[in-house]
Coordinates of C-alpha atoms and ligand atoms in Angstrom, one line a residue:
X1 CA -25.8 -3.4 -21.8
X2 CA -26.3 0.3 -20.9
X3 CA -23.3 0.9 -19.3
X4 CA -21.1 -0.8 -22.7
X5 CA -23.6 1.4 -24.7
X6 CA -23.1 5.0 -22.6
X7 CA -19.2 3.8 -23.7
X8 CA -19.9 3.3 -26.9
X9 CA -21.2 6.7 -27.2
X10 CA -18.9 8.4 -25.3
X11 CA -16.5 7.4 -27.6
X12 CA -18.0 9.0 -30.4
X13 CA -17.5 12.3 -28.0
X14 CA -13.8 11.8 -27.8
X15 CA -13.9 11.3 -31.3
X16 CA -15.7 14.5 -32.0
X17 CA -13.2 16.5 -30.0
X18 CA -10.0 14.7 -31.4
X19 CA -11.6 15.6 -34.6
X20 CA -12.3 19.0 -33.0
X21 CA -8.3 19.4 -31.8
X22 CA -6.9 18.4 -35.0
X23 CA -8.1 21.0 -37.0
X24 CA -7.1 23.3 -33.8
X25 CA -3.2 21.8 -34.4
X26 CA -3.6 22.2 -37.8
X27 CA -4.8 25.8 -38.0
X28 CA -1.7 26.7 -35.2
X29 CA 1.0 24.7 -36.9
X30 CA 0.2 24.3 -40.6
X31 CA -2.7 26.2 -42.2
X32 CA -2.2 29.0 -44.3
X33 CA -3.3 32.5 -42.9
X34 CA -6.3 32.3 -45.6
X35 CA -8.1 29.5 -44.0
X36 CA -8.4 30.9 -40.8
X37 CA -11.9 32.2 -41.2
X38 CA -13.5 29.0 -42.6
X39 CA -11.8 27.6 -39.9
X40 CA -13.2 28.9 -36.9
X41 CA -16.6 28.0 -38.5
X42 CA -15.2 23.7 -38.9
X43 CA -13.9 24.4 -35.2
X44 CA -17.3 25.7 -33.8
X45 CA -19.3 23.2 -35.3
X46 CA -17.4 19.9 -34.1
X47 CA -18.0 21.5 -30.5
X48 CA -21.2 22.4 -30.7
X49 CA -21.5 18.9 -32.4
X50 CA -20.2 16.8 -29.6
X51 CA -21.9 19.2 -26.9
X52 CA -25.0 17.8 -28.6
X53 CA -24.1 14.5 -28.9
X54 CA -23.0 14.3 -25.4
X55 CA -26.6 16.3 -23.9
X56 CA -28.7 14.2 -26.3
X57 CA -32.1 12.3 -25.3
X58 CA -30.3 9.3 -26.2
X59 CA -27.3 9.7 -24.5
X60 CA -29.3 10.6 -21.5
X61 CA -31.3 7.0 -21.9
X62 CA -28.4 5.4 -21.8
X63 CA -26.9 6.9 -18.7
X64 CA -29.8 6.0 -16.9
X65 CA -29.6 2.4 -17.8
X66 CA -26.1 2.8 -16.7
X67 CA -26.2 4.2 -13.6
X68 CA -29.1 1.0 -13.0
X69 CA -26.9 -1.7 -14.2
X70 CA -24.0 -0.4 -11.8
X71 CA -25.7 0.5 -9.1
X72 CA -24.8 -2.5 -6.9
X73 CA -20.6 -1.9 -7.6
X74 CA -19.0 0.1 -5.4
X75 CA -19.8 4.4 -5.4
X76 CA -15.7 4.1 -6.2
X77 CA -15.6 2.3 -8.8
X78 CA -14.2 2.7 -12.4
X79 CA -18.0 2.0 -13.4
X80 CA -19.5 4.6 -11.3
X81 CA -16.7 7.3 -11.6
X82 CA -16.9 6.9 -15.7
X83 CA -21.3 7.3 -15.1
X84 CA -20.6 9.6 -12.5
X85 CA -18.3 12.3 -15.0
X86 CA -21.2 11.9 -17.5
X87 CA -24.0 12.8 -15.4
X88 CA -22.1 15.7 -14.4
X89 CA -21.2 17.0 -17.5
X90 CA -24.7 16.1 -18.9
X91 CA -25.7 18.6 -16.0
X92 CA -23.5 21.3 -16.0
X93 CA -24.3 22.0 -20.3
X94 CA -28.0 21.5 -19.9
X95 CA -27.8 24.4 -16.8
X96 CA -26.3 26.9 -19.7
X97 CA -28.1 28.2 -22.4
X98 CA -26.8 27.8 -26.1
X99 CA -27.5 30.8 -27.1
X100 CA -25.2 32.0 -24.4
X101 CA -22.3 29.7 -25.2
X102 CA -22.8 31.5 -28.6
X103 CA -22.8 34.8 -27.3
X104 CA -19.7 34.2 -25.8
X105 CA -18.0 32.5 -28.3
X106 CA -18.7 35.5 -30.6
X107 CA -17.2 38.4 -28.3
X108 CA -14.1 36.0 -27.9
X109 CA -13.6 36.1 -31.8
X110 CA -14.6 39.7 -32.1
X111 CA -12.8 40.7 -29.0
X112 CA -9.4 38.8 -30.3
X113 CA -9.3 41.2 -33.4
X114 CA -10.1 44.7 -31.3
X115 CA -7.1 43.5 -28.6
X116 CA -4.4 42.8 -31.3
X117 CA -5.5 46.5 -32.5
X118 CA -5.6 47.9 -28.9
X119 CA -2.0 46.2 -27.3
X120 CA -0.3 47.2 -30.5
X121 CA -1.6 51.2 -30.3
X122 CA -1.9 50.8 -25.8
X123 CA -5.2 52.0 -26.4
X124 CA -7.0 50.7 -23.3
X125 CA -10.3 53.0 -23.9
X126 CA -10.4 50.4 -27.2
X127 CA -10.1 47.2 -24.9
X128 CA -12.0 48.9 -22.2
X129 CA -16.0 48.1 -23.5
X130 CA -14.7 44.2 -24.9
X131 CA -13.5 43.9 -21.3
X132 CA -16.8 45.0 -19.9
X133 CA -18.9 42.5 -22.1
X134 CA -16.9 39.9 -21.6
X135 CA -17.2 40.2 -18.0
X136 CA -20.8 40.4 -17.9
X137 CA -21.5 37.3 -19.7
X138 CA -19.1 35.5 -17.2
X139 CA -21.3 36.6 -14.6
X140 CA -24.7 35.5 -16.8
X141 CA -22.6 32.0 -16.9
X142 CA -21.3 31.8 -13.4
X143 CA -25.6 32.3 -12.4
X144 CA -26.0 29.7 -15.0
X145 CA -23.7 27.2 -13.7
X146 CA -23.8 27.7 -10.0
X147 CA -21.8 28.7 -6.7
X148 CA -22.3 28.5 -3.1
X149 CA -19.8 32.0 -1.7
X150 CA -18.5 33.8 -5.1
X151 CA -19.7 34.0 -8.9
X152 CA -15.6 33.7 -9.9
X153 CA -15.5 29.8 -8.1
X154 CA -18.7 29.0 -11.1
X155 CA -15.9 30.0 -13.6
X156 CA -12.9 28.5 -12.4
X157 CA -15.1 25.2 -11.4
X158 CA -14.4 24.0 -15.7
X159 CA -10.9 24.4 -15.0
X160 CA -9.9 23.6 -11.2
X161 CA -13.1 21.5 -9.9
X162 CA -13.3 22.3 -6.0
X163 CA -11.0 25.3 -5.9
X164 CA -12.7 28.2 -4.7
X165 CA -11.3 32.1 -4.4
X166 CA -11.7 31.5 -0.4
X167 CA -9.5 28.3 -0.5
X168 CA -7.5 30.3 -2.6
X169 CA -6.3 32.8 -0.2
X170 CA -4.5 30.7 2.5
X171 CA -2.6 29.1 -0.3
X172 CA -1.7 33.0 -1.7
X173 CA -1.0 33.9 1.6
X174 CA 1.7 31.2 2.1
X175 CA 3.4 31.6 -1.1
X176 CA 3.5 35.3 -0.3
X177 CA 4.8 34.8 2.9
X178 CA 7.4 32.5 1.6
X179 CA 8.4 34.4 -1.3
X180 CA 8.5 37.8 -1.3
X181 CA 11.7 37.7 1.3
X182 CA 13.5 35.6 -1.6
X183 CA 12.2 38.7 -4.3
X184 CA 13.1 41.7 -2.3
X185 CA 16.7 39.7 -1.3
X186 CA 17.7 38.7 -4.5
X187 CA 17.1 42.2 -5.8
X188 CA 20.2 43.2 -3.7
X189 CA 22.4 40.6 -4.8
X190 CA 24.6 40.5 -8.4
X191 CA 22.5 38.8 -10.9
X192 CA 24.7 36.0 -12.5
X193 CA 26.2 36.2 -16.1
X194 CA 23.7 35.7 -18.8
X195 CA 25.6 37.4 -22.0
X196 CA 26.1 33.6 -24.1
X197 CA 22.5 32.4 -24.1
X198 CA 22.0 35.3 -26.1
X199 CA 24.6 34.6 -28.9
X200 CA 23.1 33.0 -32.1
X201 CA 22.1 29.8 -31.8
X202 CA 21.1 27.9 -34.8
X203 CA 17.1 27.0 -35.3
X204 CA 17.8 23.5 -36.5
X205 CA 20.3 22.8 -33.7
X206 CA 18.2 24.5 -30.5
X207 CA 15.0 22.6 -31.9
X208 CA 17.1 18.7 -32.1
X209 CA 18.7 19.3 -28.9
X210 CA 15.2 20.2 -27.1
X211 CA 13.8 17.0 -28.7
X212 CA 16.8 15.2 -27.5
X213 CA 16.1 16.2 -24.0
X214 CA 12.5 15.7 -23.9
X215 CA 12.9 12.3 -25.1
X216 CA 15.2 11.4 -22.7
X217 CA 13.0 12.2 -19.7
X218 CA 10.2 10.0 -21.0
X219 CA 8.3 11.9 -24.0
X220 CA 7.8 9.3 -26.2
X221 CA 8.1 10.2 -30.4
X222 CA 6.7 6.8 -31.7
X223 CA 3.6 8.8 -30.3
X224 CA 4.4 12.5 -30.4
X225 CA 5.7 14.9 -32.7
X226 CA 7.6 18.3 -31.9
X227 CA 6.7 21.3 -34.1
X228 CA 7.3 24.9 -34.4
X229 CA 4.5 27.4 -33.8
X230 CA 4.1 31.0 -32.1
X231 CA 2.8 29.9 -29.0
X232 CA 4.0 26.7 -27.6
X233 CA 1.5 24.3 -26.6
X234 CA 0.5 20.1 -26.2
X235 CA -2.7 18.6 -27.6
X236 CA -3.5 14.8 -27.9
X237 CA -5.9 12.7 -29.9
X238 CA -6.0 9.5 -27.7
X239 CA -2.6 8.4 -25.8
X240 CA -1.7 7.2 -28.8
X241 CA -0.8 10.7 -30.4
X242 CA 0.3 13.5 -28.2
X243 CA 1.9 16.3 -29.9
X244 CA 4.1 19.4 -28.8
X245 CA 5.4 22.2 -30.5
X246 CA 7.6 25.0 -29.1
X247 CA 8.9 28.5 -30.3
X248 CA 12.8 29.5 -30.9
X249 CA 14.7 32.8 -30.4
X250 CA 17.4 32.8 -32.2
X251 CA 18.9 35.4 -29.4
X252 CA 17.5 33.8 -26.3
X253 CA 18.6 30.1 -26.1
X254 CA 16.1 28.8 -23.1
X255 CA 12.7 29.5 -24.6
X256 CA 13.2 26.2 -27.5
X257 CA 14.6 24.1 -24.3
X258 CA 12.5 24.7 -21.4
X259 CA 9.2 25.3 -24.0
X260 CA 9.8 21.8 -25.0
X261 CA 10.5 20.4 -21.7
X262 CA 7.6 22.1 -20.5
X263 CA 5.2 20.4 -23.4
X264 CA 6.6 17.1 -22.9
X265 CA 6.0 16.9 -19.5
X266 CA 1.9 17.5 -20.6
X267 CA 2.5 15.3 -23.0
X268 CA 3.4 12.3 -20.5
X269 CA 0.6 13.0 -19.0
X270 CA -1.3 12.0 -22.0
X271 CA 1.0 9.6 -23.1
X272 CA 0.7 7.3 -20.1
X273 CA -2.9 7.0 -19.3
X274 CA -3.6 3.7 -18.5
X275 CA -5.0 2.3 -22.0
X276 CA -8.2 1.0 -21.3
X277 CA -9.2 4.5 -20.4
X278 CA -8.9 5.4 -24.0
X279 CA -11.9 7.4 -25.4
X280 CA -13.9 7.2 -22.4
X281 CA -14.9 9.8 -19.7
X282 CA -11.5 9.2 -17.8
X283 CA -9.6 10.4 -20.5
X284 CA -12.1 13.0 -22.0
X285 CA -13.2 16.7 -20.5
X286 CA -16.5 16.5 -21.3
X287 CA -17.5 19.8 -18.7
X288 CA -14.6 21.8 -20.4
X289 CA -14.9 19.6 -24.0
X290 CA -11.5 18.9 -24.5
X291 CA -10.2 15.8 -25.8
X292 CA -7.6 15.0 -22.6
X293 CA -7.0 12.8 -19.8
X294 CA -5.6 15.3 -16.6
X295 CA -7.7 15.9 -13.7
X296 CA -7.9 19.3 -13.6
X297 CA -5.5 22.0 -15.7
X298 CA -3.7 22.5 -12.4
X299 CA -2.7 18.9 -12.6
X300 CA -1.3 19.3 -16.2
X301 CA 0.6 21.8 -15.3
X302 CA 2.1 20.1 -12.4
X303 CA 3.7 17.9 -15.0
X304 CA 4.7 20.5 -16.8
X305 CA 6.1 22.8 -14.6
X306 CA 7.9 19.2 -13.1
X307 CA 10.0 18.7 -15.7
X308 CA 10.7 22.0 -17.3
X309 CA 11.7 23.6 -13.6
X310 CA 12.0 20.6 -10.5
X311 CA 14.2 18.7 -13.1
X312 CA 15.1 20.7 -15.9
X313 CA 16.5 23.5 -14.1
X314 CA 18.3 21.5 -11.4
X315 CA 21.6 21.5 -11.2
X316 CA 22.3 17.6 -10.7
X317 CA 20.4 17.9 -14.3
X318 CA 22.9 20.1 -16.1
X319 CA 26.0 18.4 -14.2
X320 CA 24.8 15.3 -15.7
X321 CA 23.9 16.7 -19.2
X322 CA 25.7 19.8 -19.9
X323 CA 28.6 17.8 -22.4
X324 CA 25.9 17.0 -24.5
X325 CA 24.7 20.6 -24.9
X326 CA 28.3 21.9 -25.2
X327 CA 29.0 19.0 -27.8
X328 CA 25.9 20.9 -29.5
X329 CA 26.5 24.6 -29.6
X330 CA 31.1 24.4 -28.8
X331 CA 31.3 28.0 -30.2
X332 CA 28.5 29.2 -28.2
X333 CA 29.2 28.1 -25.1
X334 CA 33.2 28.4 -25.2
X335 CA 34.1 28.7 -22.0
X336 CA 31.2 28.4 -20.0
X337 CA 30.8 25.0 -17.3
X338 CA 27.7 23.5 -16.2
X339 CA 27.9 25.6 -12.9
X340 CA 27.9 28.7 -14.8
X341 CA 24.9 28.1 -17.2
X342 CA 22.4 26.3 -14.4
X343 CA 23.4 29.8 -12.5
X344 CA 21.9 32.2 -15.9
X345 CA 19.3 29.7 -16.5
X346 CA 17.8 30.8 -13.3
X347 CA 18.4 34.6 -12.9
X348 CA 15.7 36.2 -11.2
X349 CA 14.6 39.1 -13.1
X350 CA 11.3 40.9 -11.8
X351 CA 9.5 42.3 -15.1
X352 CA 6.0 42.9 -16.7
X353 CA 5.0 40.0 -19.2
X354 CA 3.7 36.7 -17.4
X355 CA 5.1 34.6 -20.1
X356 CA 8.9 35.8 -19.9
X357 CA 9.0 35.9 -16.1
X358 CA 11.6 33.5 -14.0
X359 CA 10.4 30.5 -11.9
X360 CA 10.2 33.1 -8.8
X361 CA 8.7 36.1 -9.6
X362 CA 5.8 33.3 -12.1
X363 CA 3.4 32.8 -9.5
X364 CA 2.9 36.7 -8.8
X365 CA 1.9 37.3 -11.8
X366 CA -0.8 34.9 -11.5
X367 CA -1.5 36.0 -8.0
X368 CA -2.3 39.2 -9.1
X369 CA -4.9 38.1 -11.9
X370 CA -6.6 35.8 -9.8
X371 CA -7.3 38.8 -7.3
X372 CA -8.2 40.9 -10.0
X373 CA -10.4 38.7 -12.1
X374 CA -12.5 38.0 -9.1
X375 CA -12.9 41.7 -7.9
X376 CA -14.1 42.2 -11.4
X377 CA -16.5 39.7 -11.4
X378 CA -18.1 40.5 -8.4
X379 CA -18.0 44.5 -9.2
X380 CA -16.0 45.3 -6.5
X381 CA -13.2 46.5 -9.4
X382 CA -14.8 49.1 -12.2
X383 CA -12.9 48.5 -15.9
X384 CA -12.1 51.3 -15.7
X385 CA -10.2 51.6 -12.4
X386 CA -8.3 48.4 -13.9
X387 CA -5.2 49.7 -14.7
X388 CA -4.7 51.2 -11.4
X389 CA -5.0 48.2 -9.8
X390 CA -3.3 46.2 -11.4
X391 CA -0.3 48.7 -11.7
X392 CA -0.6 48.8 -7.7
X393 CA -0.3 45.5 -7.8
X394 CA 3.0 45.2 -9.6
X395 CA 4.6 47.6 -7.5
X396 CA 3.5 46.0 -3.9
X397 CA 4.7 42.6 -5.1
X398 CA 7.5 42.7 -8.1
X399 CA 8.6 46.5 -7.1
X400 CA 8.4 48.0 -10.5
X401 CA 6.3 50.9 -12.2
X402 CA 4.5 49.9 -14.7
X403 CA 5.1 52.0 -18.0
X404 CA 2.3 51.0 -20.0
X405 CA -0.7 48.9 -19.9
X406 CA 0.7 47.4 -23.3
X407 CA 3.3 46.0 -20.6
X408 CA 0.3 46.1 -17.9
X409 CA -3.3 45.3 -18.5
X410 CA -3.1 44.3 -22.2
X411 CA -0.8 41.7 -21.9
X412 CA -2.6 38.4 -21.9
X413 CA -5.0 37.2 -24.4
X414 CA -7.4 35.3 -22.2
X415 CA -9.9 38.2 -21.6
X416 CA -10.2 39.1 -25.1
X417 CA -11.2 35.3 -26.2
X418 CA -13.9 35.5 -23.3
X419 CA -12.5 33.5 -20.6
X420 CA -12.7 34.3 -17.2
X421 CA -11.1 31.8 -14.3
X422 CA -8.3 30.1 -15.9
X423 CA -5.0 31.4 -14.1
X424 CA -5.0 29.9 -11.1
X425 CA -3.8 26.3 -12.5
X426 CA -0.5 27.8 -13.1
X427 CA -0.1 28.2 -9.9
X428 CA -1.9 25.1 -8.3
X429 CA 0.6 23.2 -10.7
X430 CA 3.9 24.4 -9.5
X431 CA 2.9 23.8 -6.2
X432 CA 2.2 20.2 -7.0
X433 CA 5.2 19.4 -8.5
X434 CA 6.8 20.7 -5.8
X435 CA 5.2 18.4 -3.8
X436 CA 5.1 15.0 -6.6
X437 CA 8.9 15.8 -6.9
X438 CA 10.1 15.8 -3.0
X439 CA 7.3 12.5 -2.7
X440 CA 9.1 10.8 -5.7
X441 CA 12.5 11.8 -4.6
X442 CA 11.9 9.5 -1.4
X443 CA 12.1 6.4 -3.8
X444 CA 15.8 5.2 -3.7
X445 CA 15.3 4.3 -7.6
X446 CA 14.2 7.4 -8.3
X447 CA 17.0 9.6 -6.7
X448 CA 19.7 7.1 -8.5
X449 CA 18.2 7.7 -12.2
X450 CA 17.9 11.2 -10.9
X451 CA 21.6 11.0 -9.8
X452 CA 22.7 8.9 -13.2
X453 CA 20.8 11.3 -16.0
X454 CA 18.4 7.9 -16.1
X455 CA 14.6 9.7 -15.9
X456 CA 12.6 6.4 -16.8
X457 CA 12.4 5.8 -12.6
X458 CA 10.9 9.4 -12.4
X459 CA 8.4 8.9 -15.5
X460 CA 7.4 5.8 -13.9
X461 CA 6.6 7.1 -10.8
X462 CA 4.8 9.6 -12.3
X463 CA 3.2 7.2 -14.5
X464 CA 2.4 5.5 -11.3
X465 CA 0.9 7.8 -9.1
X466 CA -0.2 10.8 -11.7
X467 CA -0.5 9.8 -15.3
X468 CA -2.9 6.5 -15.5
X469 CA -5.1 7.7 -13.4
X470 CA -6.6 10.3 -16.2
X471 CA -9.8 11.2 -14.7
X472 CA -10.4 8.3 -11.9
X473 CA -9.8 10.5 -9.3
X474 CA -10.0 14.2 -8.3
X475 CA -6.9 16.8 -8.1
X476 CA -6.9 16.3 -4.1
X477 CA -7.5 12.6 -4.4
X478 CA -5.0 12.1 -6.8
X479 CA -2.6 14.3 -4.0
X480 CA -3.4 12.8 -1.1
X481 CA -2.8 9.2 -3.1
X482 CA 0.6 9.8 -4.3
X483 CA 1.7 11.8 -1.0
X484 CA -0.4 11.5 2.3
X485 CA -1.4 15.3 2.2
X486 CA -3.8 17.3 -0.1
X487 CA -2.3 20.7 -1.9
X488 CA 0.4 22.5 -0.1
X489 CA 2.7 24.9 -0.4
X490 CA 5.4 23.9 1.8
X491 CA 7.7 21.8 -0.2
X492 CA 7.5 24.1 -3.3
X493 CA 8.6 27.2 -1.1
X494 CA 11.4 24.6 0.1
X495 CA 12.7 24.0 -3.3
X496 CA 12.6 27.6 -4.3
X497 CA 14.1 28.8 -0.9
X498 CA 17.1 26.2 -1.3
X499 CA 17.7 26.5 -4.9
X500 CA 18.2 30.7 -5.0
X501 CA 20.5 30.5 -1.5
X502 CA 22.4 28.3 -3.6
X503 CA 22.7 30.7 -6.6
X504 CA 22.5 33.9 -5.0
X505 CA 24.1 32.8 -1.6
X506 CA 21.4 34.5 0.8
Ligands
ZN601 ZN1 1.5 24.5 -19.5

């Protein structure tokens, strides 16, 4: 009876934060720029709302008749893994204060509007005291919440449980190791031909054609929707509706593609959760209180990154699919083959902005955060010797001089809303595709759909070893599951080492 009740209610969470994430789509797809203030008000009360619901005396009764009723099943079991996320959860809000929570939630929304203001005039002296806030009420949380070596592992635990800045640094150092050679050669090489993704493609025609190809590797619409917003993202209410929207340049052909490729692959994620997990703690964040199914961010964005670069920007993917995209754009692409445009989609092109680099040069970018983030947290790194730092940084691993902190510093938006911890993911999930992808290429099925533009073999092994899992197990679990080994960095440094000799012929 308790354990069907602690269900019952946990439900109602889910509910609370599908509620929650509809008004989010809403106000980033649909709502006029008017609503926006009410909004953030509606948005802030269904959180705290199923925060409260989830910490509640009640709720708390009925995990301890849970955890009672199954404590004769196996410490394994769906059962126990389902009480298991609660009690945690229950434990890690109840450890910060409210009044913090609000605290931060205020500088984020405050800090937003002085970090528009500050990018647009490169005014870091505007950013600067924002910064400075923000980073000390990370450090009140991370002594709230916990940490056994570094106050930056409390703040990345919400977003990559187990991941620490120490475990970190062997991974960094690999990727490093295994990179940088393929940078600094490729900077001496000819870059390949680019000029006709930049000719005018039509909206209408890029944003069909993306849809198209997500479809066809497994993003299903009878339970998704693509739509058009300024910064691409996925969100789901249950499995049953998992939505992605994208951006499109009407001068750079890739973003609409590879944005929606890059949804859809977090939308599979959602979409193919095993059912009976529906609105229960193994399809529900209730630490980070989101309304989602993934493991950990990282794992999300192993999905994502799987399908918009291991398969998207293969070229067995174009020589299988490239008539279809010439049938689409024939002016555009007049003269161009399928060798010649898998080539431009992957020119390596060192440059400032995270969110416009190439698959080589990504995980820099985050590299560098990450090392930064945690030297500011722990005061080792002044706001105000920032920019240095980070400008250092750009020049020891991407070679270039930084112009501007508008093209440096005050690039990202995560600081100004508040958060601290939440780069690494990126990261952790391109070197798990790299490693799902070479697993799941082992499986004869799989390398013929691979081989025959069919993708359901892929999805399905994906399906079978990632997606219906949800929450059941953890990130290195889930790894060491689907292929003998926990995270490592080995076969994504393969891929990337094989795929640039190929373009760049190193
Ligand atoms: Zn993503």
């Amino acid at each position: 009876m308790g354990y069907n009740a602690l269900l019952k209610r946990m439900g109602e969470v889910n509910d609370l934060l599908c509620a929650e994430s509809m008004l989010s789509w809403d106000a980033r797809t649909m709502m006029p720029p008017g609503g926006a203030d009410t909004r953030a008000m509606q948005l802030a009360t269904l959180k705290v709302f199923a925060r409260n619901h989830l910490v509640a005396d009640e709720s708390r009764r009925l995990l301890d008749a849970a955890e009672a009723e199954t404590a004769n099943l196996a410490a394994d079991s769906v059962e126990r893994t389902m009480c298991a996320h609660v009690r945690e959860a229950i434990d890690y809000h109840l450890r910060i204060p409210a009044e913090l929570v609000h605290r931060r939630a205020e500088v984020g929304s405050k800090g937003q509007h002085v970090w528009a203001k500050a990018r647009a005039e490169n005014d870091y002296a505007a950013f600067a005291p924002v910064l400075e806030e923000t980073l000390a009420l990370n450090r009140e949380m991370a002594e709230c919440i916990g940490y056994e070596e570094h106050p930056y592992d409390a703040l990345m635990y919400r977003f990559e449980p187990g991941e620490t800045i120490a475990s970190l640094q062997p991974l960094f150092a690999a990727l490093r190791e295994g990179l940088l050679p393929l940078v600094k050669a490729i900077g001496e090489k000819e870059a390949p031909r680019v000029d006709f993704l930049q000719r005018p493609f039509p909206v209408e025609k890029q944003l069909a054609f993306a849809l198209n190809m997500a479809r066809k590797v497994g993003y299903d619409t009878d339970r998704g929707r693509l739509d058009l917003t300024v910064h691409p993202f996925e969100i789901s209410f249950t499995r049953n509706d998992v939505r992605i929207t994208t951006r499109v340049n009407d001068d750079w052909m890739p973003k609409s593609l590879f944005g929606t490729l890059h949804e859809a692959g977090h939308g599979m994620y959602e979409q193919y959760c095993d059912p009976a997990y529906t609105r229960t703690p193994l399809a529900t964040d209730l630490v980070g209180l989101y309304a989602v199914g993934g493991v950990s961010f990282g794992a999300h964005e192993s999905q994502s990154r799987l399908f918009e670069n291991q398969v998207g920007r293969s070229r067995e993917f174009w020589e299988l699919n490239y008539g279809e995209l010439h049938d689409a754009f024939p002016e555009q692409l007049a003269g161009i083959d399928a060798e010649t445009f898998w080539r431009a989609i992957n020119r390596v092109a060192p440059g400032f902005i995270r969110v416009e680099s190439d698959e080589l040069t990504y995980d820099f970018h985050i590299m560098l955060r990450v090392d930064i983030e945690a030297a500011l947290i722990d005061g080792s790194l002044g706001v105000a010797d920032l920019p240095e730092a980070w400008n250092a940084k750009v020049k020891e691993y991407l070679g270039l001089d930084v112009p501007s902190n508008r093209l440096g510093v005050l690039q990202d938006v995560h600081w100004s809303s508040g958060q601290v911890g939440t780069f690494c993911n990126y990261t952790i999930g391109n070197v798990m595709a790299g490693q799902l992808f070479a697993e799941a290429k082992k499986d004869i099925g799989v390398r013929d759909g691979l081989a025959s533009a069919d993708y359901r073999p892929l999805r399905e092994w994906m399906t079978e070893h990632v997606h219906r899992h949800g929450r059941r197990y953890t990130r290195e679990q889930l790894l060491e599951r689907a292929t003998g080994r926990g995270l490592e960095p080995g076969p994504y440094v393969e891929h990337l080492t094989a795929k640039y000799t190929a373009i760049y012929g190193l």
